[in-house]
XYZ file of C-alpha atoms in Angstrom:
214
model
C 163.590 155.576 139.916
C 164.535 152.204 141.232
C 167.610 151.871 139.194
C 169.114 155.284 140.541
C 168.431 153.778 143.935
C 170.243 150.412 142.940
C 173.133 151.984 141.304
C 173.610 154.563 144.531
C 173.599 151.329 146.636
C 175.970 149.529 144.417
C 178.632 152.494 144.759
C 178.535 152.036 148.537
C 178.847 148.171 148.731
C 182.444 148.344 148.238
C 184.742 145.814 149.829
C 187.362 148.550 150.228
C 185.095 151.083 151.764
C 186.457 152.267 155.335
C 184.094 153.352 158.072
C 184.636 156.966 157.520
C 183.629 156.732 153.722
C 180.489 154.757 154.845
C 179.424 157.079 157.455
C 179.561 160.253 155.131
C 177.897 158.372 152.251
C 174.989 157.573 154.583
C 174.981 161.027 156.143
C 174.378 162.515 152.804
C 171.699 160.137 151.888
C 169.874 160.243 155.023
C 167.405 163.014 153.822
C 165.933 160.861 150.996
C 166.859 157.529 151.870
C 163.317 156.241 152.788
C 161.622 157.720 149.799
C 164.547 156.216 147.415
C 164.108 152.738 148.759
C 160.335 152.932 148.711
C 160.597 153.339 145.036
C 163.014 150.431 144.952
C 160.324 148.228 146.691
C 162.673 147.517 149.690
C 160.650 144.947 151.746
C 163.720 144.015 153.974
C 162.833 146.296 156.846
C 159.232 145.093 157.162
C 160.407 141.399 156.688
C 162.941 141.714 159.326
C 160.539 143.018 161.865
C 158.062 140.384 161.010
C 160.615 137.641 161.478
C 161.348 139.039 165.197
C 157.731 138.923 165.792
C 157.836 135.170 164.980
C 160.468 134.485 167.652
C 159.911 137.019 170.393
C 156.377 137.381 171.406
C 157.112 139.759 174.464
C 156.214 143.284 173.409
C 158.332 144.675 176.304
C 161.318 142.981 175.069
C 164.458 144.991 174.677
C 165.490 144.843 170.878
C 168.674 146.302 169.217
C 168.092 147.378 165.728
C 171.620 147.211 164.582
C 172.411 149.596 161.778
C 169.059 151.208 162.028
C 169.814 153.931 159.559
C 166.898 156.165 159.422
C 164.413 153.903 160.970
C 162.675 151.745 158.717
C 162.959 148.421 160.991
C 162.153 150.616 164.008
C 158.817 151.769 162.393
C 157.654 148.334 161.498
C 158.578 146.981 164.830
C 156.476 149.942 166.491
C 153.508 149.121 164.210
C 154.037 145.361 165.593
C 153.569 146.604 169.067
C 157.104 146.681 170.307
C 157.800 149.741 172.689
C 161.466 149.074 173.809
C 163.707 149.485 171.078
C 167.308 150.951 170.801
C 168.947 151.992 167.603
C 172.534 151.755 166.632
C 174.080 153.402 163.521
C 177.467 154.562 162.198
C 175.716 157.895 160.568
C 174.982 160.686 162.943
C 172.548 162.331 160.330
C 170.515 158.922 159.998
C 170.307 158.911 164.018
C 168.966 162.620 163.994
C 166.188 161.177 161.797
C 165.535 158.349 164.135
C 165.232 160.606 167.140
C 162.466 162.719 165.327
C 160.321 159.492 164.762
C 159.871 158.885 168.623
C 160.276 155.182 168.078
C 163.336 154.557 169.793
C 164.257 154.661 173.643
C 167.922 154.989 172.923
C 170.057 155.808 170.215
C 173.718 154.792 169.776
C 176.245 156.237 167.528
C 178.702 153.222 166.663
C 179.208 150.410 164.441
C 178.836 146.799 164.150
C 181.991 145.075 163.951
C 184.766 143.557 165.926
C 184.847 146.712 168.046
C 183.464 146.369 171.709
C 180.296 148.261 172.040
C 179.704 150.221 174.964
C 177.102 148.237 176.519
C 176.783 145.508 179.329
C 176.838 141.805 178.520
C 173.270 140.358 177.984
C 171.582 143.753 177.552
C 168.874 142.863 174.830
C 166.381 140.154 174.296
C 167.037 140.482 170.583
C 168.958 141.946 167.799
C 167.693 142.605 164.369
C 170.056 144.025 161.543
C 168.822 144.519 158.077
C 170.739 145.403 155.049
C 173.845 145.644 156.822
C 175.571 142.667 155.626
C 177.096 144.290 152.747
C 180.502 144.367 150.937
C 182.780 146.606 152.871
C 180.101 147.267 155.595
C 179.199 144.506 158.680
C 180.802 140.937 158.570
C 181.116 137.889 160.701
C 183.657 139.840 162.816
C 180.544 141.257 164.696
C 179.293 137.788 165.770
C 181.202 137.974 169.020
C 179.410 140.980 169.962
C 176.060 139.852 168.990
C 176.179 136.876 171.287
C 177.856 139.060 174.251
C 175.151 141.659 173.939
C 171.912 139.474 173.495
C 170.891 137.488 176.591
C 171.015 133.598 176.654
C 167.599 132.682 175.064
C 167.405 135.736 173.051
C 167.234 135.800 169.259
C 169.420 137.504 166.543
C 167.892 137.991 162.992
C 170.262 139.032 160.099
C 168.340 140.105 156.855
C 170.523 140.718 153.684
C 170.438 140.202 150.145
C 171.378 136.827 148.693
C 173.896 138.100 145.944
C 176.021 139.324 148.610
C 177.092 136.083 149.782
C 179.005 135.895 146.638
C 180.221 139.650 146.197
C 181.500 140.352 149.878
C 185.096 139.270 149.998
C 184.503 138.132 153.743
C 181.526 136.100 152.676
C 182.647 134.237 149.648
C 183.144 130.570 149.150
C 180.694 129.948 152.036
C 182.874 131.532 154.457
C 180.064 133.797 155.992
C 177.809 130.575 156.770
C 180.912 128.466 157.569
C 181.512 130.955 160.559
C 177.889 130.959 161.526
C 178.203 127.078 161.901
C 181.489 127.521 163.767
C 179.624 129.527 166.451
C 176.825 126.678 166.515
C 179.357 123.910 166.808
C 181.215 125.844 169.699
C 177.749 126.282 171.668
C 177.583 130.103 171.162
C 174.080 130.165 169.414
C 171.753 127.625 167.861
C 171.149 128.058 164.182
C 167.333 128.337 164.097
C 166.520 129.127 160.537
C 167.801 129.705 157.106
C 165.084 131.303 154.999
C 165.074 132.403 151.520
C 163.311 135.446 150.472
C 162.038 135.879 147.018
C 161.862 139.728 147.010
C 163.998 141.494 149.157
C 165.228 144.513 147.413
C 164.226 145.948 144.019
C 163.001 142.309 142.912
C 166.110 140.860 144.266
C 166.223 137.545 146.443
C 167.300 137.780 150.172
C 167.958 135.620 153.045
C 166.993 135.614 156.747
C 169.283 134.105 159.354
C 168.092 133.409 162.746
C 170.035 132.186 165.866
C 169.189 131.496 169.205
C 171.826 132.687 171.914
C 172.971 129.720 174.069
């Protein structure tokens, strides 16, 4: 039932959650995650892939699916013709499922945050991260790494539930978008698009943020 998925997700979306708690939660959910979110009418992964396609026309572009989970975004990217996709996620079990899909050219067990990722500057042509900007999960501390690992001229797409702008401690009072604007003012990226989505997850609205790295 969609309600069951919604309540399980609400239990994970905790401002106080630490990385180990989150990892264990997604490891235990990995086997049924796709089915549960299909029931909940989760459009986010498809819409995120389609948003990448609006801005990245080269099907050979190297794309990082940040917080790839069990590969929902990757499946849609592949269906759109992209074939150079890397996936990064905190959950080892989720990455095992991703490996079985034969979609990703590389899989990385790590988290998105203020930590420096084990990858060179300007590695990717684009980065897409859908459903990761959640209370207790990813926040604006990851922006610095985003602009480091994406090439100048490359795109960053963030897809998230709109209600989390008021629920996550780090996002409240407009702070998430204030920090996005600060990165634009500092010449780190160009804020290309802010798009509201009427139905993102379980009938709830979402938002796409799109940035071009400078």
